[in-house]
PDB file of C-alpha atoms and ligand atoms in Angstrom:
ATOM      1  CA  UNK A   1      20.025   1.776  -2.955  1.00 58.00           C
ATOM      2  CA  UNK A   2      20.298   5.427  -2.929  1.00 67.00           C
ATOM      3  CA  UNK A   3      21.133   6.983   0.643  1.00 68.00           C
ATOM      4  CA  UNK A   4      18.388   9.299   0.283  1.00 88.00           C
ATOM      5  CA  UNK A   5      15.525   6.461  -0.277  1.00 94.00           C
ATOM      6  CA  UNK A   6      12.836   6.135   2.379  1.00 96.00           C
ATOM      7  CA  UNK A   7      12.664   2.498   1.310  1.00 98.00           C
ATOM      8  CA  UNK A   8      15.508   0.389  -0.529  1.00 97.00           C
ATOM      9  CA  UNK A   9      14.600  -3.599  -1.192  1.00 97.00           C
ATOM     10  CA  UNK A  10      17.652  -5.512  -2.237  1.00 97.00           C
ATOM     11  CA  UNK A  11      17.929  -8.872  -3.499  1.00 97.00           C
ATOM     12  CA  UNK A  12      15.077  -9.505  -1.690  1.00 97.00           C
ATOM     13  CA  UNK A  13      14.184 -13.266  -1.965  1.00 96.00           C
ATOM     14  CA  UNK A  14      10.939 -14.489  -0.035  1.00 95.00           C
ATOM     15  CA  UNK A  15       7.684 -17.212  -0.651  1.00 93.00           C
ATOM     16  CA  UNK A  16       5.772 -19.734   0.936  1.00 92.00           C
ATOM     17  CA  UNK A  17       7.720 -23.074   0.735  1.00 82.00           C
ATOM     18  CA  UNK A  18      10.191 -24.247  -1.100  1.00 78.00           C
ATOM     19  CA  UNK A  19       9.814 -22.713  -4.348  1.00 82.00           C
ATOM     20  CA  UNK A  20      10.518 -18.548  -3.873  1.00 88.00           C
ATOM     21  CA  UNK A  21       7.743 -16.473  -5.096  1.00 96.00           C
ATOM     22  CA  UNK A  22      10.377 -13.497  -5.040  1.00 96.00           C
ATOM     23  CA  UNK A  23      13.455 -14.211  -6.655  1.00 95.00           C
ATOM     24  CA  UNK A  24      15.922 -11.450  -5.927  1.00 97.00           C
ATOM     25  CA  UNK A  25      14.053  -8.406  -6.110  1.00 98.00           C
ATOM     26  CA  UNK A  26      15.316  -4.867  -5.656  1.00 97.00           C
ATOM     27  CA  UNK A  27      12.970  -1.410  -5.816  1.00 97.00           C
ATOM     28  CA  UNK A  28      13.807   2.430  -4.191  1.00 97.00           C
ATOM     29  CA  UNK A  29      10.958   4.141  -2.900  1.00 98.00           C
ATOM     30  CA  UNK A  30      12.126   8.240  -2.138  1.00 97.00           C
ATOM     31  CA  UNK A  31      10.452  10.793   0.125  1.00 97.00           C
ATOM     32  CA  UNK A  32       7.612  11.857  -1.806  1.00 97.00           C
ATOM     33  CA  UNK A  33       7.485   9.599  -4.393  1.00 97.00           C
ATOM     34  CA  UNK A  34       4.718   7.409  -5.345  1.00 98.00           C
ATOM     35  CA  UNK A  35       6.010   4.442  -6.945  1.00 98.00           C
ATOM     36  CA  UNK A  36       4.130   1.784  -8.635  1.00 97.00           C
ATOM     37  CA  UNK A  37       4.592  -1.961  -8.623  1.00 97.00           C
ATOM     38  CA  UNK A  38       2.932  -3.667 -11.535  1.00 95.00           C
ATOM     39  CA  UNK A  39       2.705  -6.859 -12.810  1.00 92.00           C
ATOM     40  CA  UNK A  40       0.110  -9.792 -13.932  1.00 88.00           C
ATOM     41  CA  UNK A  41      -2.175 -11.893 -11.689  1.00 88.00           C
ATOM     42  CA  UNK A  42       0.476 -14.195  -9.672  1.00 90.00           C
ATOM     43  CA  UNK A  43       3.405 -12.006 -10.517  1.00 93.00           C
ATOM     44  CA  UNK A  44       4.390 -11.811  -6.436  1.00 95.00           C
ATOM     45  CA  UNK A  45       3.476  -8.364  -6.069  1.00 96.00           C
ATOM     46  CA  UNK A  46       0.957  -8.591  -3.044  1.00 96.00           C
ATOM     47  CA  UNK A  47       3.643 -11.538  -1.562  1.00 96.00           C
ATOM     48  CA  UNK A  48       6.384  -8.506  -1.782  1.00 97.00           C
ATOM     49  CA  UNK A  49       3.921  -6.264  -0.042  1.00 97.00           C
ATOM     50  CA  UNK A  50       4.004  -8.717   2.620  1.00 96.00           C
ATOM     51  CA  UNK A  51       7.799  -9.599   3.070  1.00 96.00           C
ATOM     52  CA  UNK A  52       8.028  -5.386   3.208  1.00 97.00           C
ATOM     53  CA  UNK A  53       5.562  -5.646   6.067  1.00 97.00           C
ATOM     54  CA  UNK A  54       6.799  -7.705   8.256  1.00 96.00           C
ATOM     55  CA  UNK A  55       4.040 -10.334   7.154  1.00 95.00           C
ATOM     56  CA  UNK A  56       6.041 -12.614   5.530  1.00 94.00           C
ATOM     57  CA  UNK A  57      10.188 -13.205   6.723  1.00 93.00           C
ATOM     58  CA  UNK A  58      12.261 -12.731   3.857  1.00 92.00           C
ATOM     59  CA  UNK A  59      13.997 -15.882   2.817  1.00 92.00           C
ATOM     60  CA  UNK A  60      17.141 -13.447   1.805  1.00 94.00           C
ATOM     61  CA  UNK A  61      18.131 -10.143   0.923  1.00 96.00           C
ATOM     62  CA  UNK A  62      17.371  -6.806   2.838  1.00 96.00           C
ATOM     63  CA  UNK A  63      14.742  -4.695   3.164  1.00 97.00           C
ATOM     64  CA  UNK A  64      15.947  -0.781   4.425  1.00 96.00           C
ATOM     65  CA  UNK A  65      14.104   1.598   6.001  1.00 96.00           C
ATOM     66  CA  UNK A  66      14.915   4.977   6.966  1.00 93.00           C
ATOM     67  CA  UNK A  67      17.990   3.304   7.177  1.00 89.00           C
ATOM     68  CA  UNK A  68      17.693   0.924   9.220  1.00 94.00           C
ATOM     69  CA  UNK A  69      17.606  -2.998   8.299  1.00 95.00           C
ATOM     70  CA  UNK A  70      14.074  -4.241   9.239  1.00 95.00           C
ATOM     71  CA  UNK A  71      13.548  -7.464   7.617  1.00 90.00           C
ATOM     72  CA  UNK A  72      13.960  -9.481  11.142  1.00 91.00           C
ATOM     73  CA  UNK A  73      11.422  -7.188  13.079  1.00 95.00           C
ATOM     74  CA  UNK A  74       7.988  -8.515  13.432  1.00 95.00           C
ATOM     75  CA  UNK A  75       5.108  -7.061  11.645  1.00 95.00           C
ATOM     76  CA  UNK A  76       4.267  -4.555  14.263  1.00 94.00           C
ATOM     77  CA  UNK A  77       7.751  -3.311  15.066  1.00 95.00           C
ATOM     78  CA  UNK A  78       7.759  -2.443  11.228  1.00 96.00           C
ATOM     79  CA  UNK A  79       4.180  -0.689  11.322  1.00 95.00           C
ATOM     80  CA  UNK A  80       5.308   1.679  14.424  1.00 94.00           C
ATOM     81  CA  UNK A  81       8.402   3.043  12.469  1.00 95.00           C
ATOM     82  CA  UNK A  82       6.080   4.056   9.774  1.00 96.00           C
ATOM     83  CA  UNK A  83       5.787   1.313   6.888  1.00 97.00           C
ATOM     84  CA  UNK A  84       1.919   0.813   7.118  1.00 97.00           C
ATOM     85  CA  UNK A  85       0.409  -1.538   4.761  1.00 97.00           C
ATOM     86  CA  UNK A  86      -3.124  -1.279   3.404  1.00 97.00           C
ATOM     87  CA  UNK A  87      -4.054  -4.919   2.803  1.00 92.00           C
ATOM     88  CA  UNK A  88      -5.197  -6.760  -0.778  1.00 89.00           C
ATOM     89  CA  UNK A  89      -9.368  -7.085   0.730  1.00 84.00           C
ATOM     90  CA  UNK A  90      -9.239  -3.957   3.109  1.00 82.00           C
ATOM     91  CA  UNK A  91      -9.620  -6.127   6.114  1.00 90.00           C
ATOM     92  CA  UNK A  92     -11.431  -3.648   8.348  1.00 95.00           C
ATOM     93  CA  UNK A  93     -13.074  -4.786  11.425  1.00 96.00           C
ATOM     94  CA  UNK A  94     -16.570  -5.433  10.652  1.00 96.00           C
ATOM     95  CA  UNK A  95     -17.881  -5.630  13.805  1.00 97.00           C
ATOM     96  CA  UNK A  96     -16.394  -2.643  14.818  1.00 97.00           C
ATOM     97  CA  UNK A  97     -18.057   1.204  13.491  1.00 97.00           C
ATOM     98  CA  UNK A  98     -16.073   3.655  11.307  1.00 97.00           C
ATOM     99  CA  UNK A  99     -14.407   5.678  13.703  1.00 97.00           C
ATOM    100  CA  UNK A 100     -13.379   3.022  15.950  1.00 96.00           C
ATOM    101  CA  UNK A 101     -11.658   1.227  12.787  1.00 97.00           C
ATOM    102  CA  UNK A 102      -9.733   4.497  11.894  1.00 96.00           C
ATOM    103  CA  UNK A 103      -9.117   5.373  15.593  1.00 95.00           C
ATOM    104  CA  UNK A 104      -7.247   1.571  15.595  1.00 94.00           C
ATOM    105  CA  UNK A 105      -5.299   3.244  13.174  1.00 93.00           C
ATOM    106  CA  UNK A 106      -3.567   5.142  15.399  1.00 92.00           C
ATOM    107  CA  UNK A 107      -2.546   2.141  17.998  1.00 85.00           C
ATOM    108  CA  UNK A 108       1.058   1.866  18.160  1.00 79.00           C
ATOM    109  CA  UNK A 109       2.025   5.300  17.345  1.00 79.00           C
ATOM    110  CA  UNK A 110       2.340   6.486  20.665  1.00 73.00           C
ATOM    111  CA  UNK A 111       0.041   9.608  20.598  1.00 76.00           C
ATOM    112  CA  UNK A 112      -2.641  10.693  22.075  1.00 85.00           C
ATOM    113  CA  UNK A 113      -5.582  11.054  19.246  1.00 90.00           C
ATOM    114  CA  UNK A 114      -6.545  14.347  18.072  1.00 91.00           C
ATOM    115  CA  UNK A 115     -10.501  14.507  17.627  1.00 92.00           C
ATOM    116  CA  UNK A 116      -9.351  17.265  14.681  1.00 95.00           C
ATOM    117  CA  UNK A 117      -7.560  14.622  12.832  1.00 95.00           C
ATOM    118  CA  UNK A 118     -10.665  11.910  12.581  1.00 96.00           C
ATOM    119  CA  UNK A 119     -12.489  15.246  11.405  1.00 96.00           C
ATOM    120  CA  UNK A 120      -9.803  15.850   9.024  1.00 96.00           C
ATOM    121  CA  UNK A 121     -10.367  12.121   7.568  1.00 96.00           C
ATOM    122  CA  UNK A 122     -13.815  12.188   7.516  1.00 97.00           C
ATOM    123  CA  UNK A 123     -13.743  15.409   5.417  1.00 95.00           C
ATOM    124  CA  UNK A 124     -11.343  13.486   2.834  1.00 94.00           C
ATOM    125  CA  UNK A 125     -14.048  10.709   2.755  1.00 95.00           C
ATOM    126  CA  UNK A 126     -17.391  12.452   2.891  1.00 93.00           C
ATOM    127  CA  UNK A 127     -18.902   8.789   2.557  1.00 93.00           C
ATOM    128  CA  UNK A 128     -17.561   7.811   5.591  1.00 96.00           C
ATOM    129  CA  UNK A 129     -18.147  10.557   7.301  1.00 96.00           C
ATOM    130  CA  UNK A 130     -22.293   9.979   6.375  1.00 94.00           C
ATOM    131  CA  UNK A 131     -21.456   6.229   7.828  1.00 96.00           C
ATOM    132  CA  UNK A 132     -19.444   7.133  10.892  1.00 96.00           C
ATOM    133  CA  UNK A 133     -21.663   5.037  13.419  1.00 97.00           C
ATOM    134  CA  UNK A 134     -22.226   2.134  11.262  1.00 97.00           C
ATOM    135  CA  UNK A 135     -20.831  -1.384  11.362  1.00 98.00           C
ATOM    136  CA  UNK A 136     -17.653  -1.609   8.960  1.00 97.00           C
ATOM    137  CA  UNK A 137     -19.017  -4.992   7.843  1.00 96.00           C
ATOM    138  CA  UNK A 138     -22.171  -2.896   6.125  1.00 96.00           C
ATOM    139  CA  UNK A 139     -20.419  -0.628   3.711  1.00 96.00           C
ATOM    140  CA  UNK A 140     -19.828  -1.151   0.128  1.00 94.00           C
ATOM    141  CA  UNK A 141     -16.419  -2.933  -0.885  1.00 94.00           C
ATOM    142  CA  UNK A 142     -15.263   0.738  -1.850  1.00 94.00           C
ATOM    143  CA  UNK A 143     -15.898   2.417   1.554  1.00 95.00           C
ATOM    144  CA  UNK A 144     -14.206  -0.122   3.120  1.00 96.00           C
ATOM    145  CA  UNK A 145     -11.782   0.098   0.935  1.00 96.00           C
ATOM    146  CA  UNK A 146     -11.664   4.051   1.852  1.00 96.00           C
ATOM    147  CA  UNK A 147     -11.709   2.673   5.519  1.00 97.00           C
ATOM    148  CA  UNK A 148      -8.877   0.892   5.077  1.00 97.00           C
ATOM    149  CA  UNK A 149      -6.366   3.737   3.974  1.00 97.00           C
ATOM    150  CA  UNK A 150      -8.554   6.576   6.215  1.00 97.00           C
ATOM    151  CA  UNK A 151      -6.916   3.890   8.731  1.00 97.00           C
ATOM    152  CA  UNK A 152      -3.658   3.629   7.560  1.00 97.00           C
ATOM    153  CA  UNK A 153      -3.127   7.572   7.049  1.00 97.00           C
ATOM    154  CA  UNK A 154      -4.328   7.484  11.008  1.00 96.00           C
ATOM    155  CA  UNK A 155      -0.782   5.671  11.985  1.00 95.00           C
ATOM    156  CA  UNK A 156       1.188   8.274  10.468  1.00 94.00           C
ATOM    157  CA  UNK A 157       2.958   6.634   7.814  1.00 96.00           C
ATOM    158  CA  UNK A 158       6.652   7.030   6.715  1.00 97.00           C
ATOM    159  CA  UNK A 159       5.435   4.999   4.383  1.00 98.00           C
ATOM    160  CA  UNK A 160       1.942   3.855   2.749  1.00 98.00           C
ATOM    161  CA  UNK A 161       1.792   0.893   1.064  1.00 98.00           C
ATOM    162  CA  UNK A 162      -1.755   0.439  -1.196  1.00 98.00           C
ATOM    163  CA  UNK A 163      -2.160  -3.378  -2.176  1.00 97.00           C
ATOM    164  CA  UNK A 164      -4.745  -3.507  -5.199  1.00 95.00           C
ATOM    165  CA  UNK A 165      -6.942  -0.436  -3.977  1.00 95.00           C
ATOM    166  CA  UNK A 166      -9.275  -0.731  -7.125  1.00 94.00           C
ATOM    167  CA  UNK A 167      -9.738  -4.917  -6.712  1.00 92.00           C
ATOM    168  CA  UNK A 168     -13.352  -5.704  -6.905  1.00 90.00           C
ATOM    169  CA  UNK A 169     -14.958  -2.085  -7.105  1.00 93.00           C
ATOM    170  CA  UNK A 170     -16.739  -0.344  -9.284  1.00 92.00           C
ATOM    171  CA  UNK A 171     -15.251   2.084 -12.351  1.00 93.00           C
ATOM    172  CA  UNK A 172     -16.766   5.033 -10.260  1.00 93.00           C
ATOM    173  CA  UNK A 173     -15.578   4.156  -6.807  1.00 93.00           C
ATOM    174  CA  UNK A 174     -12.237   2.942  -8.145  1.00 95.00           C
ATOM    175  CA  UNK A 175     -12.270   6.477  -9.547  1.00 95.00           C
ATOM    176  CA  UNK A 176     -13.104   8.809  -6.889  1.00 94.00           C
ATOM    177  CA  UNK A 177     -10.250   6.458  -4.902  1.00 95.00           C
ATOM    178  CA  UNK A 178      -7.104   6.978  -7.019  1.00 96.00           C
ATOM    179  CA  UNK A 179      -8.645  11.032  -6.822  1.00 96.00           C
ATOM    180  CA  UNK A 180      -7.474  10.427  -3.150  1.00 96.00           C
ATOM    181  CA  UNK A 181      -4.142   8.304  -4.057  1.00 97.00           C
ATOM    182  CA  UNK A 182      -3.712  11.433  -6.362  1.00 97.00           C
ATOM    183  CA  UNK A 183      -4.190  14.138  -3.743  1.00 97.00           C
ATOM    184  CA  UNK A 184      -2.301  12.172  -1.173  1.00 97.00           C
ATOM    185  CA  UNK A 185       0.864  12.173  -3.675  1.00 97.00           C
ATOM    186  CA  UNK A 186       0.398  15.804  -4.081  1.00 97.00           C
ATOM    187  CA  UNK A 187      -0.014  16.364  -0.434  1.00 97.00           C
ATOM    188  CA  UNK A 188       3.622  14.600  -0.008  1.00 97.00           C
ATOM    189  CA  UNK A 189       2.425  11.597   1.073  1.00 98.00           C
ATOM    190  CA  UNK A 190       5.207   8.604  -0.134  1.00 98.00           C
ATOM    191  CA  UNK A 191       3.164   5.667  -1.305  1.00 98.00           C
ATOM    192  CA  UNK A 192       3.914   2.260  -2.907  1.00 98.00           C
ATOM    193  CA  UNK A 193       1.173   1.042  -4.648  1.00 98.00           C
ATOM    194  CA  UNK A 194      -0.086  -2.360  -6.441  1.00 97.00           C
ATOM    195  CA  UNK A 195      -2.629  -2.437  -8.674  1.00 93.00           C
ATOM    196  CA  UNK A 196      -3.300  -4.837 -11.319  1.00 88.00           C
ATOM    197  CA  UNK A 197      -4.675  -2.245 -13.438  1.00 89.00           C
ATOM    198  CA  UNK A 198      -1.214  -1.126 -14.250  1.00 91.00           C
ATOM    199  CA  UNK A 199      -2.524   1.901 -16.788  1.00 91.00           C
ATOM    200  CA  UNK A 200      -4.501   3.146 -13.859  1.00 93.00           C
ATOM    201  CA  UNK A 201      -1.660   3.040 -11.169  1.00 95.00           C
ATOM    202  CA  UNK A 202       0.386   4.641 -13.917  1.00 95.00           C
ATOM    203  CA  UNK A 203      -1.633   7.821 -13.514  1.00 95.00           C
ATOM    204  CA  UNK A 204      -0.597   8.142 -10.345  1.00 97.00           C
ATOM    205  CA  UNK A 205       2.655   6.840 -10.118  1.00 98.00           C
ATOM    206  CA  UNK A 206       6.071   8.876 -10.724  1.00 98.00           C
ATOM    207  CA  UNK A 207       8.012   5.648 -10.926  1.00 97.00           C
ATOM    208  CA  UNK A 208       6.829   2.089 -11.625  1.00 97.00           C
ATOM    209  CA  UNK A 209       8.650  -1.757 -11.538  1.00 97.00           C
ATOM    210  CA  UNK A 210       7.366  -4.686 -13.260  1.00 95.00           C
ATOM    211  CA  UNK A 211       7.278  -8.122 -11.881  1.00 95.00           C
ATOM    212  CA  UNK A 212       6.947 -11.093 -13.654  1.00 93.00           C
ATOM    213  CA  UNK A 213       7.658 -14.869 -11.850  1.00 93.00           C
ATOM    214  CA  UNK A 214       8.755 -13.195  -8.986  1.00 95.00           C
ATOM    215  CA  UNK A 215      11.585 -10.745 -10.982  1.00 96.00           C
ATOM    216  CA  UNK A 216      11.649  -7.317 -11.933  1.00 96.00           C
ATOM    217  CA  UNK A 217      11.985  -7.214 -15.536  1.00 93.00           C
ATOM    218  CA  UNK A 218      11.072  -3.612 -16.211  1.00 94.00           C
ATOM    219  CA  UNK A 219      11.407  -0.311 -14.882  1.00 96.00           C
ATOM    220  CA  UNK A 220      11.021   3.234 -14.877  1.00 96.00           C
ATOM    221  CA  UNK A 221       9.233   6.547 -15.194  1.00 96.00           C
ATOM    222  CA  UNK A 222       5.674   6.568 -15.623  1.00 96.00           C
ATOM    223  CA  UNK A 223       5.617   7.794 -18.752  1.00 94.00           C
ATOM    224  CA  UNK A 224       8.233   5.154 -19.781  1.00 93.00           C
ATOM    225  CA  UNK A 225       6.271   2.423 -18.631  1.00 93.00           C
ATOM    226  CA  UNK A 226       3.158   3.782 -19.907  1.00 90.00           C
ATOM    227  CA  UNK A 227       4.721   4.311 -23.224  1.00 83.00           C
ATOM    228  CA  UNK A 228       5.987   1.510 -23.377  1.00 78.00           C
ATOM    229  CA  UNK A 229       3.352  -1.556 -25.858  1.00 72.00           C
ATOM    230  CA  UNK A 230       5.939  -4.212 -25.500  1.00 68.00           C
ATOM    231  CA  UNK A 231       5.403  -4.669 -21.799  1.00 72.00           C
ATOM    232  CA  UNK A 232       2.323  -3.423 -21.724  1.00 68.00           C
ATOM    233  CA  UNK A 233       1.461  -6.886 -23.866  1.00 65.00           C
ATOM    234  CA  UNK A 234       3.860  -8.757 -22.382  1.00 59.00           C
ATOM    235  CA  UNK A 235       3.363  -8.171 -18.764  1.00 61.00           C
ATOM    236  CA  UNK A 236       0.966  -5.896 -17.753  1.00 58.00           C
ATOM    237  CA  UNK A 237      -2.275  -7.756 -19.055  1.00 55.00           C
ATOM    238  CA  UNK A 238      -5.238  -5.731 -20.055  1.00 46.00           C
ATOM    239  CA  UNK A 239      -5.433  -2.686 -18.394  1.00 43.00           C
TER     240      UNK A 239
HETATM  241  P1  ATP B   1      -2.644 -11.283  -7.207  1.00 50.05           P
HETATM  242  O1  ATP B   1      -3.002 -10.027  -7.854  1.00 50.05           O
HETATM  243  O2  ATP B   1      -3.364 -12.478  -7.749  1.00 50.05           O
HETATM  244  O3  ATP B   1      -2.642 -11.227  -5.704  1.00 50.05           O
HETATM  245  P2  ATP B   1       0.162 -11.095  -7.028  1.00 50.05           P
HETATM  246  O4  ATP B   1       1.083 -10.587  -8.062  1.00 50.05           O
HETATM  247  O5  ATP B   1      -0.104 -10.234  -5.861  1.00 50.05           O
HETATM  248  O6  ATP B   1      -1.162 -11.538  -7.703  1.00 50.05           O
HETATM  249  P3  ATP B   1       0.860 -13.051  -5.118  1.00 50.05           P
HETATM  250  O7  ATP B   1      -0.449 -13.003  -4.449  1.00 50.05           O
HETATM  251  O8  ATP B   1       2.024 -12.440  -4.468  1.00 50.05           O
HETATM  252  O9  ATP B   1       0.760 -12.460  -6.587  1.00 50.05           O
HETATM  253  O10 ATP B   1       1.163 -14.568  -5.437  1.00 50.05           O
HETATM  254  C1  ATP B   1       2.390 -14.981  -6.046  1.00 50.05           C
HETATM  255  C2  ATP B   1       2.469 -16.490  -5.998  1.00 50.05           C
HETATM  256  O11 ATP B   1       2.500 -16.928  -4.656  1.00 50.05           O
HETATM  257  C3  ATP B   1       1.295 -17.196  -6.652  1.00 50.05           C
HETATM  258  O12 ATP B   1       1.806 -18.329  -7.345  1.00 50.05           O
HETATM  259  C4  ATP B   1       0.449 -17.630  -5.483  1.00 50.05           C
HETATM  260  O13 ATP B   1      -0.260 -18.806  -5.802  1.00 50.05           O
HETATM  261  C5  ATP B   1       1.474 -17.864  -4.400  1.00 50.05           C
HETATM  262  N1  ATP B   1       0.917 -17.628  -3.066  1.00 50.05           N
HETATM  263  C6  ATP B   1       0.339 -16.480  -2.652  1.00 50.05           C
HETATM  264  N2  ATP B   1      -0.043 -16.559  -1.361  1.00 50.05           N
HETATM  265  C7  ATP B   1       0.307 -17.798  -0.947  1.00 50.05           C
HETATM  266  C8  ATP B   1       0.186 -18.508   0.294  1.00 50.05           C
HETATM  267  N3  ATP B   1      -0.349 -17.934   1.375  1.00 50.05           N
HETATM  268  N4  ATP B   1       0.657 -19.771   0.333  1.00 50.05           N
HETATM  269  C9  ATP B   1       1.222 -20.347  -0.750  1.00 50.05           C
HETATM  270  N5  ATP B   1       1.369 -19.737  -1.922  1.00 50.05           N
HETATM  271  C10 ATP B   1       0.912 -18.488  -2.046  1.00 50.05           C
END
């Protein structure tokens, strides 16, 4: 990939048994970019998400970061150079309150927390901040889901991956939450992002790749993509 990409994915080959979910798939994420990867129900995009991760060992291929080879370091090695992943279902702690989930954030990065930067997050998310002592397990699926990257932004990511943000919520909260993906682009922030709702990740999104069976088959500028009926029908289901 090119030298100056944050994140470079070649040939990158991974699944669950046998049969490979992946099949030889290469993306560039630069600094600053947000890049979008789309693709129907089953495509492999959350199961890429993974293999980047850590989550899931690549069966072949290479995953680059900053450089640097990572697809034999374990999950946690990964997260504490900076590729932090935002899990498909948020998976906050439920027993746990706000703060302490986004505080957990930060474990692995090495620093001590700054009470500035949970005030920081909980003026990005003014519904969290109004739920800051309360169980995670009580808020809506959308504040969690706000949770979950208030979280992610708290381990200082190289990197933010976003695995299908909008799944499950409703047209207002998925709403106010690509606001956020949109002002964390414009902030600098460099985010890879899966969404099922292709047209909607599209807004966002300075570059996007299709999958389809586990290939790219497409990709792109935005506005290509989005410009693009042919794929739209063919691959990107109804948006
Ligand atoms: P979705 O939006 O439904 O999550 P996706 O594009 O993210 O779609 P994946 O979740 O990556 O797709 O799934 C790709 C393929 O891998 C599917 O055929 C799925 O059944 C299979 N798969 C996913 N997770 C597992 C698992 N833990 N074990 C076995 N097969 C799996």
């Amino acid at each position: 990939g090119p030298a100056d990409a944050v994140l470079s994915v070649l040939d990158l080959t991974a699944g669950y048994g046998a049969a490979p979910v992946l099949d030889r798939v290469g993306l560039d994420v630069r600094p600053g970019e947000t890049v979008a990867l789309l693709g129907a129900n089953g495509a492999g995009k959350s199961t890429a998400m993974r293999a980047l991760a850590g989550l899931l060992r690549p069966v072949d291929g290479a995953v680059v970061f900053d450089d640097r080879r990572v697809n034999a370091l374990p999950a946690h090695q990964i997260a504490r150079l900076g590729l932090i992943l935002v899990p498909e279902g948020r998976q906050v702690f439920p027993e746990l309150n706000v703060v302490e989930n986004i505080r957990l954030g930060a474990f692995g990065r090495g620093k001590a927390i700054d009470p500035a930067e949970i005030e920081r997050l909980l003026d990005r998310f003014p519904r969290l901040r109004d739920r800051a002592q309360s169980r995670a397990g009580l808020l809506s699926g959308g504040e969690q889901q706000m949770l979950a990257i208030a979280r992610g932004l708290m381990a200082h990511p190289r990197i933010l991956l976003l695995d299908e943000p909008s799944l499950g919520l409703a047209p207002a909260m998925i709403n106010a939450l690509y606001a956020t993906v949109a002002e964390l682009r414009d902030e600098g922030v460099t985010i890879l992002i899966v969404d099922q709702m292709a047209a909607l990740a599209l807004t966002v999104a300075d570059r996007g790749y299709v999958l389809e069976q586990g290939r790219v088959v497409a990709s792109g500028t935005a506005a290509e993509l989005s410009g693009d009926k042919g794929l739209e029908a063919a691959y990107l289901g109804a948006a």
